[in-house]
Amino acid sequence: MQRIRPFGYHEPSTLREAAELLLAYRENARILAGGTDLLVLMRRLKVANAVLINIKRIPGLEGVTRHDDGRVEIGALTTVNILESLPHPGCAVLRAASRVLGTRSVRNRATIGGNVGRASPASDLSSPLITLNAEACVYGPLGERLVPMSRLFLGPGRPDLGVGELITGFRIPAQPEARGWYLKAGRTCGSDCAQAGVAVQLHLDGYHIREARVSLTAVGPTPLPAPQTEAVLRGALAGPEVFAQAALVAADEARPLTDFRASADYRRVLIKTLTVAALTTAYTGECTCSHQA
Amino acid sequence: MLASGLNGITLRVNGRDHELAVAANVTLLEALRENLGLTGTKEGCGHGDCGACIVLMDGHAVNACLVLAVDASGRDIVTIEGLAEGGQLHPLQQAFLDKGAVQCGFCSSGMMLSAKALLDANPDADAELIRRELSGVLCRCGTYPRVIEAVLSVENGINRSGGEG
Ligand SMILES: Cc1cc2nc3c(=O)[nH]c(=O)nc-3n(C[C@H](O)[C@H](O)[C@H](O)COP(=O)(O)OP(=O)(O)OC[C@H]3O[C@@H](n4cnc5c(N)ncnc54)[C@H](O)[C@@H]3O)c2cc1C
Ligand code: FES
Ligand code: FES
């Protein structure tokens, strides 16, 4: 087995120290969270001259807080297994995505900050966070700022973070009367990144869809918000007709590539199928099947 | 960090503390196998894909090939060597034997430790849940049906397989 080559290593105990280290080592600096992505890349020699900044000694970056007004805050180091049993009713879309990310042992280590921070189009938690109108809390040399999840990604592997900046957590606004779901298809059931995935969040007013949020996984250069699909749903009477119509638009809105996981054409078909299924499940209540797609 | 670029860590493995000095690039898997000689934990892919390296860290299954030893310092690690007690096989080990769920054995430590974590949290896990929770351990010999059977035969830490055959 290829060993991980020696690297520089730091364990800052405050955010300020972490930012200083990130600033000092610039493009060689890598934040180490769960390591389930970074250590694989390092073993494959995809990352050279790395200096790892292990942020797990910094207190306060872990856990889920729900405020009285319904807002939810999730620390960047919160592991995916914790999110699998997120009790908040409006956050089913994030819970569903957490359950289908990788394997049990990966979910026990993988963090939400690492999932978003790697900025992969296939990151399963990014689309759900976009549909929840979440903001990423970013800390850096110039202080703190909030970035809407829908604007956090510049391209594959490129989060919109400045030198010295890191994600400390996520803020999800209250989601009254909202129902969501996430579905993904992979080559195998579990332990594979998505060929395609669909996150939906419906804000209902009786049978009417007051507002809809849809975001697509692994069918574009970034996790892909789907505004045209949302427009079809907005104001419509919820039901099979509009769900089918929305699915056609979503397949059109996707910008898939062909790679070893699936062809672009197949990905479009998957988006259509997954969109109908995700909308139906979101609307009719949580899927009780133990795994999906 | 020590002056030499080594990090002083305490690995608590199967209830015993070990003081080690390791470089930051040493994984928990390497520390267990090479520093402590605990070779029951297997080295497969090194990429989190096969599950041969799974150990329990504070009761949770983790891929030891993707955990730095420095990150395991102070955590409670259980390896396959820690499952038997006082010369008595753990009920899961006995069940794997009884059901013939081991062929070459390369996946067995990952299978049994994953099953232990599952049953500790959910003693009534059904076949579907067992299948899902163990899906991160690959078995090239194809023992899957017998593994499920073995895990099902163990409930609440009591091996029921003997009597029910
Ligand atoms: C077998 C296997 C299966 C997998 N399956 C899936 C899957 O189905 N879906 C999926 O989405 N992923 C999957 N992954 C990839 C990975 O496990 C997850 O994306 C995971 O959430 C990454 O989180 P981490 O904490 O381990 O990240 P790390 O490896 O620690 O970091 C990942 C990247 O994000 C950066 N980063 C980490 N934390 C922060 C932060 N707070 N702020 C800014 N940047 C940060 C790091 O510098 C690094 O570049 C899989 C991995 C394996 C090994
Ligand atoms: S060796 Fe760790 S998962 Fe394969
Ligand atoms: S028994 Fe040989 S790999 Fe599972």
XYZ file of C-alpha atoms and ligand atoms in Angstrom:
519
model
C 0.000 0.000 0.000
C 1.282 3.426 -0.944
C 2.159 5.313 2.227
C 1.160 8.882 2.800
C 4.282 10.980 2.198
C 5.567 13.145 5.064
C 3.866 16.534 5.340
C 3.998 19.609 7.518
C 1.531 19.362 10.363
C -0.091 21.831 12.755
C -2.789 21.610 15.395
C -4.017 25.155 16.034
C -6.171 25.576 19.115
C -7.956 28.752 18.048
C -9.543 30.022 14.834
C -7.149 32.936 14.774
C -4.144 30.577 14.887
C -5.690 28.489 12.109
C -6.184 31.566 9.934
C -2.584 32.645 10.560
C -1.286 29.226 9.529
C -3.470 29.219 6.415
C -2.138 32.636 5.552
C 1.476 31.614 6.194
C 1.385 28.453 4.062
C -0.999 29.770 1.397
C -1.545 27.318 -1.490
C 0.251 24.497 0.350
C -2.002 24.733 3.389
C -4.760 22.107 3.652
C -7.377 22.002 6.338
C -7.674 18.534 7.858
C -11.160 17.736 9.151
C -12.358 14.104 8.917
C -9.622 13.335 6.399
C -11.811 10.941 4.393
C -11.220 12.974 1.257
C -7.867 14.664 1.870
C -5.963 11.585 3.091
C -7.162 9.568 0.080
C -5.878 12.312 -2.249
C -2.568 12.457 -0.372
C -2.096 8.712 -0.591
C -2.793 8.931 -4.320
C -0.096 11.638 -4.523
C -2.630 14.127 -5.851
C -1.496 16.710 -3.287
C 2.165 17.736 -3.093
C 4.092 19.798 -0.484
C 1.084 19.879 1.754
C 1.027 21.426 5.185
C -1.941 20.012 7.093
C -3.801 22.280 9.469
C -5.774 19.934 11.724
C -8.691 22.004 13.027
C -10.095 19.362 15.375
C -8.421 20.884 18.471
C -10.316 24.148 18.000
C -13.247 24.132 20.429
C -16.790 25.027 19.389
C -16.816 23.765 15.798
C -18.922 20.702 16.490
C -22.598 20.011 17.035
C -26.114 21.075 16.077
C -28.009 23.912 17.780
C -31.682 24.656 17.247
C -32.911 28.094 18.247
C -36.418 28.801 19.562
C -37.365 30.561 16.344
C -36.541 27.439 14.310
C -33.123 28.433 13.002
C -30.569 25.627 13.014
C -26.790 26.008 13.293
C -24.424 23.193 12.428
C -20.708 23.316 13.289
C -18.259 22.550 10.473
C -16.778 19.571 12.343
C -20.147 17.896 12.915
C -19.831 14.394 11.498
C -22.278 12.993 8.961
C -23.482 10.226 11.322
C -24.829 12.917 13.667
C -26.771 14.504 10.781
C -28.354 11.147 9.933
C -30.628 11.563 12.935
C -31.171 15.322 12.730
C -34.481 15.729 14.593
C -35.621 18.942 12.897
C -38.688 18.345 10.710
C -37.857 20.987 8.085
C -34.404 19.472 7.504
C -35.412 16.075 6.072
C -33.516 16.870 2.863
C -30.219 17.104 4.769
C -31.008 14.053 6.873
C -31.811 11.983 3.773
C -28.560 13.040 2.088
C -26.522 12.208 5.188
C -27.898 8.679 5.204
C -26.726 7.932 1.661
C -23.258 9.479 1.879
C -20.532 6.808 1.679
C -20.421 3.943 4.136
C -21.008 3.694 7.888
C -17.304 4.025 8.724
C -16.885 6.979 6.353
C -19.946 8.763 7.782
C -18.570 8.320 11.306
C -15.521 10.459 10.386
C -16.612 12.640 7.453
C -17.600 16.186 8.443
C -20.121 18.559 6.885
C -17.404 21.226 6.606
C -15.162 18.836 4.672
C -18.008 17.767 2.419
C -18.768 21.356 1.472
C -15.142 22.541 1.677
C -13.944 20.076 -0.964
C -16.404 21.780 -3.323
C -17.021 18.673 -5.338
C -20.041 18.741 -7.674
C -20.749 15.294 -6.169
C -20.696 16.433 -2.522
C -23.983 15.075 -1.212
C -24.593 17.702 1.479
C -24.099 20.822 -0.647
C -27.318 20.633 -2.690
C -29.466 20.017 0.404
C -27.877 23.031 2.120
C -28.596 25.143 -0.971
C -32.270 24.133 -0.922
C -32.442 25.045 2.769
C -31.213 28.567 1.917
C -28.296 27.903 4.259
C -25.357 30.228 4.691
C -21.786 29.143 5.306
C -20.101 30.925 8.225
C -16.609 31.855 7.098
C -13.806 32.965 9.407
C -10.654 34.613 8.153
C -7.972 37.245 8.710
C -10.514 39.990 7.981
C -13.077 38.630 10.405
C -16.276 36.708 9.857
C -18.679 36.732 6.935
C -21.710 34.763 5.794
C -21.842 33.310 2.285
C -25.090 31.936 0.846
C -24.507 28.289 -0.076
C -25.855 28.965 -3.569
C -22.879 31.305 -4.140
C -20.100 29.381 -2.369
C -18.804 27.430 -5.352
C -16.679 28.799 -8.218
C -15.924 25.472 -9.919
C -14.863 21.902 -9.175
C -12.706 21.919 -6.028
C -12.925 25.713 -5.776
C -14.908 27.126 -2.884
C -15.135 30.918 -2.841
C -12.804 31.266 0.143
C -10.015 33.815 0.389
C -6.486 33.037 1.570
C -6.615 32.333 5.295
C -10.340 31.601 5.346
C -12.124 28.504 6.596
C -15.726 27.425 7.124
C -16.756 27.315 10.784
C -20.357 26.195 10.308
C -23.698 26.596 8.582
C -26.839 28.567 9.405
C -30.180 27.264 8.255
C -33.168 29.631 8.503
C -36.428 28.326 9.987
C -38.365 26.099 7.552
C -42.007 26.287 8.643
C -44.388 24.054 6.673
C -41.525 22.884 4.494
C -41.014 19.374 3.223
C -37.929 18.143 1.459
C -36.077 15.082 0.309
C -32.803 14.001 -1.295
C -32.282 11.135 -3.693
C -29.117 9.995 -5.388
C -28.131 7.250 -7.767
C -24.735 5.573 -7.614
C -23.062 2.644 -9.300
C -23.346 0.691 -6.086
C -25.724 1.068 -3.199
C -23.563 2.967 -0.727
C -19.832 3.725 -0.799
C -19.870 5.544 -4.124
C -20.153 9.177 -5.040
C -23.319 10.138 -6.899
C -23.850 9.651 -10.621
C -26.601 12.172 -10.080
C -28.578 13.495 -7.131
C -31.561 15.763 -6.534
C -32.395 17.860 -3.455
C -35.848 19.417 -3.165
C -37.507 21.614 -0.547
C -41.194 22.549 -0.928
C -42.771 25.339 1.109
C -46.468 24.570 1.153
C -49.599 26.553 1.669
C -52.219 23.828 1.858
C -52.003 22.040 -1.497
C -50.212 24.941 -3.117
C -46.470 25.215 -3.505
C -45.713 28.669 -2.171
C -41.981 28.373 -2.814
C -39.738 25.610 -4.117
C -36.000 25.064 -3.962
C -34.240 22.483 -6.127
C -30.523 21.752 -6.455
C -28.746 19.052 -8.451
C -25.701 16.936 -7.553
C -22.947 15.678 -9.890
C -24.435 17.156 -13.079
C -22.456 20.382 -13.412
C -19.183 22.052 -12.435
C -20.609 22.795 -8.970
C -23.629 21.680 -6.965
C -26.241 23.178 -9.276
C -29.181 25.338 -8.166
C -32.093 24.787 -10.584
C -34.036 28.088 -10.828
C -36.060 27.111 -13.910
C -37.269 23.949 -12.222
C -38.193 26.018 -9.175
C -40.166 28.408 -11.388
C -42.298 25.529 -12.719
C -43.155 24.461 -9.178
C -43.696 27.883 -7.633
C -47.386 28.693 -7.239
C -48.517 25.355 -8.669
C -50.899 22.835 -7.186
C -48.717 20.026 -5.819
C -49.209 16.710 -7.587
C -47.970 14.274 -10.244
C -48.585 16.619 -13.200
C -46.410 19.469 -12.021
C -43.799 17.073 -10.622
C -43.450 15.430 -14.049
C -43.224 18.812 -15.736
C -40.577 19.975 -13.252
C -38.557 16.799 -13.851
C -38.357 17.510 -17.591
C -37.111 21.010 -16.921
C -34.588 19.736 -14.344
C -33.172 17.247 -16.874
C -32.813 20.134 -19.271
C -31.263 22.409 -16.684
C -28.614 19.815 -15.722
C -25.186 20.283 -17.309
C -23.788 16.768 -17.020
C -20.472 15.431 -18.280
C -19.547 11.894 -19.231
C -17.051 10.225 -16.911
C -16.302 6.761 -15.538
C -19.411 6.869 -13.325
C -21.997 7.578 -16.039
C -22.561 9.121 -19.451
C -24.027 12.608 -19.754
C -27.170 11.170 -21.382
C -27.716 8.662 -18.605
C -27.227 11.396 -16.017
C -30.036 13.425 -17.623
C -32.355 10.433 -17.474
C -31.410 9.929 -13.826
C -32.153 13.576 -13.009
C -35.615 13.233 -14.521
C -36.423 10.060 -12.596
C -34.900 11.256 -9.320
C -36.676 14.626 -9.501
C -40.138 13.054 -9.747
C -39.298 10.597 -6.970
C -37.768 13.225 -4.673
C -40.689 15.630 -5.147
C -43.210 12.862 -4.546
C -41.445 11.646 -1.421
C -41.045 15.193 -0.110
C -44.715 15.930 -0.641
C -46.191 12.677 0.636
C -43.931 12.314 3.658
C -40.689 10.617 4.549
C -39.736 7.558 2.628
C -39.743 4.566 4.960
C -37.535 2.386 2.809
C -34.166 1.978 4.480
C -32.159 2.809 1.403
C -32.761 4.271 -1.964
C -31.772 4.455 -5.596
C 5.208 18.176 18.682
C 8.541 16.718 19.828
C 11.766 18.315 18.568
C 12.506 15.442 16.186
C 9.315 16.005 14.188
C 7.752 13.097 16.033
C 4.559 13.471 18.021
C 4.140 11.891 21.439
C 0.795 10.111 21.551
C -1.068 7.768 23.860
C -2.919 5.029 22.034
C -5.493 3.307 24.201
C -5.990 -0.025 22.471
C -8.199 -2.790 23.847
C -8.080 -1.154 27.264
C -4.288 -0.760 27.450
C -2.394 2.511 27.075
C 0.632 2.640 24.792
C 2.985 5.631 24.664
C 4.308 6.097 21.134
C 6.323 8.661 19.194
C 5.049 8.847 15.608
C 5.464 11.106 12.597
C 2.306 12.958 11.543
C 1.981 10.922 8.337
C 1.652 7.612 10.208
C -1.885 6.263 10.091
C -3.677 4.511 12.927
C -3.542 1.370 10.767
C 0.255 1.543 10.531
C 0.639 2.312 14.242
C -1.488 -0.708 15.166
C 0.213 -3.143 12.806
C 3.802 -1.936 12.893
C 4.295 -0.224 16.255
C 2.043 -2.493 18.304
C 2.204 -5.689 16.237
C -1.585 -5.985 16.149
C -1.919 -7.442 12.666
C -5.520 -8.593 13.034
C -6.461 -5.245 11.524
C -5.907 -5.718 7.801
C -4.399 -3.494 5.189
C -6.364 -3.490 1.950
C -6.920 -0.516 -0.328
C -5.791 2.401 1.832
C -8.584 4.520 0.333
C -11.569 3.838 2.570
C -13.140 1.525 0.009
C -12.661 -2.015 1.360
C -13.215 -1.846 5.122
C -10.495 -4.399 5.929
C -8.880 -1.842 8.256
C -12.007 -1.044 10.286
C -11.510 -0.637 14.044
C -13.740 0.911 16.693
C -12.876 4.397 17.915
C -14.941 5.456 20.941
C -17.380 2.730 19.891
C -17.753 3.868 16.267
C -16.440 1.951 13.252
C -13.746 3.923 11.404
C -11.368 3.181 8.530
C -7.965 3.069 10.285
C -6.227 3.745 6.949
C -7.845 7.209 6.886
C -7.196 8.196 10.518
C -3.868 9.745 11.442
C -2.339 8.145 14.551
C -1.998 11.638 16.071
C -5.772 11.994 15.724
C -6.383 8.719 17.556
C -4.392 9.832 20.600
C -6.463 9.579 23.757
C -9.357 7.852 22.005
C -10.579 4.409 22.971
C -9.598 1.951 20.217
C -10.886 -1.609 19.942
C -9.333 -4.003 17.432
C -10.262 -7.592 16.637
C -7.653 -8.718 19.203
C -9.758 -7.042 21.878
C -12.978 -8.907 21.172
C -12.329 -12.172 23.014
C -12.282 -11.954 26.807
C -10.465 -14.292 29.202
C -9.931 -16.878 26.473
C -13.653 -16.817 25.601
C -14.573 -15.890 22.053
C -16.948 -12.949 21.680
C -20.443 -14.185 20.698
C -19.952 -12.647 17.248
C -16.705 -14.567 16.752
C -18.410 -17.785 17.847
C -21.321 -17.093 15.509
C -18.986 -16.457 12.556
C -17.373 -19.856 13.274
C -20.688 -21.639 13.724
C -22.161 -20.229 10.530
C -19.002 -20.679 8.453
C -18.903 -16.947 7.765
C -15.121 -16.882 7.369
C -13.316 -18.150 4.300
C -9.887 -16.525 3.854
C -10.619 -14.247 6.802
C -9.231 -11.035 5.329
C -12.512 -9.155 5.736
C -13.543 -10.825 8.978
C -12.128 -8.339 11.484
C -13.819 -5.450 9.657
C -17.061 -7.442 9.424
C -17.090 -8.417 13.099
C -16.145 -4.979 14.432
C -18.730 -3.289 12.186
C -21.291 -5.788 13.436
C -20.276 -5.152 17.049
C -20.763 -1.397 16.696
C -24.147 -2.015 15.075
C -25.409 -4.479 17.697
C -24.117 -2.357 20.597
C -26.292 0.513 19.332
C -29.120 -1.557 17.872
C -29.354 -5.097 19.277
C -32.452 -5.875 17.196
C -31.039 -4.945 13.806
C -32.811 -6.811 11.009
C -31.154 -8.299 7.934
C -31.760 -5.191 5.860
C -30.103 -2.917 8.405
C -27.183 -5.324 8.859
C -26.665 -5.410 5.096
C -26.661 -1.611 4.932
C -24.397 -1.042 7.943
C -21.856 -3.662 6.805
C -21.857 -2.533 3.166
C -18.520 -0.768 3.670
C -16.713 -4.091 4.155
C -15.929 -5.957 0.957
C -15.531 -9.741 0.972
C -13.740 -11.218 -2.030
C -14.728 -14.707 -0.949
C -18.420 -13.866 -1.050
C -19.317 -14.802 2.518
C -22.002 -12.099 2.703
C -25.079 -14.338 3.226
C -23.345 -16.239 6.010
C -22.120 -13.024 7.626
C -25.708 -11.731 7.757
C -26.844 -15.072 9.135
C -24.121 -15.004 11.796
C -24.912 -11.453 12.902
C -28.640 -12.234 13.024
C -27.916 -15.191 15.283
C -26.383 -12.939 17.896
C -28.672 -10.698 19.878
C -27.974 -8.680 23.001
C -24.516 -10.205 23.150
C -25.900 -13.724 23.481
C -25.004 -16.235 20.804
C -28.261 -17.955 20.021
C -26.940 -19.899 17.072
C -25.890 -23.044 18.948
C -29.349 -24.059 20.055
C -31.225 -23.004 16.951
C -28.669 -24.247 14.393
C -15.295 5.157 0.584
C -15.689 6.613 0.444
C -16.968 6.926 0.007
C -17.365 8.275 -0.103
N -18.631 8.521 -0.537
C -19.057 9.807 -0.611
C -20.389 10.090 -1.006
O -21.194 9.197 -1.249
N -20.770 11.388 -1.087
C -19.909 12.425 -0.803
O -20.328 13.581 -0.868
N -18.637 12.182 -0.440
C -18.184 10.896 -0.332
N -16.886 10.642 0.038
C -15.936 11.756 0.185
C -15.766 12.299 1.615
O -15.795 11.256 2.548
C -16.850 13.284 2.032
O -17.000 14.261 1.052
C -16.583 13.919 3.385
O -17.731 14.643 3.813
C -15.394 14.835 3.435
O -15.313 15.360 4.745
P -13.987 15.249 5.643
O -14.286 15.896 6.928
O -13.515 13.845 5.721
O -13.016 16.121 4.748
P -11.435 16.255 4.695
O -10.878 15.114 3.929
O -10.877 16.507 6.035
O -11.363 17.599 3.828
C -11.874 17.649 2.507
C -11.501 18.980 1.843
O -12.229 20.049 2.419
C -11.375 21.002 3.014
N -11.981 21.387 4.296
C -12.254 20.566 5.342
N -12.839 21.246 6.337
C -12.946 22.534 5.914
C -13.473 23.725 6.511
N -14.006 23.720 7.743
N -13.417 24.878 5.801
C -12.889 24.891 4.556
N -12.378 23.799 3.945
C -12.410 22.627 4.612
C -10.046 20.288 3.189
O -8.964 21.150 3.185
C -10.044 19.349 2.008
O -9.599 20.003 0.847
C -16.455 9.310 0.199
C -15.176 8.988 0.649
C -14.780 7.654 0.781
C -13.406 7.346 1.267
S -7.565 -0.450 3.857
Fe -8.806 0.992 4.825
S -10.634 0.809 3.727
Fe -9.334 -0.469 2.593
S -13.556 -14.247 3.814
Fe -12.108 -13.773 2.289
S -12.455 -11.658 1.976
Fe -14.093 -12.214 3.219
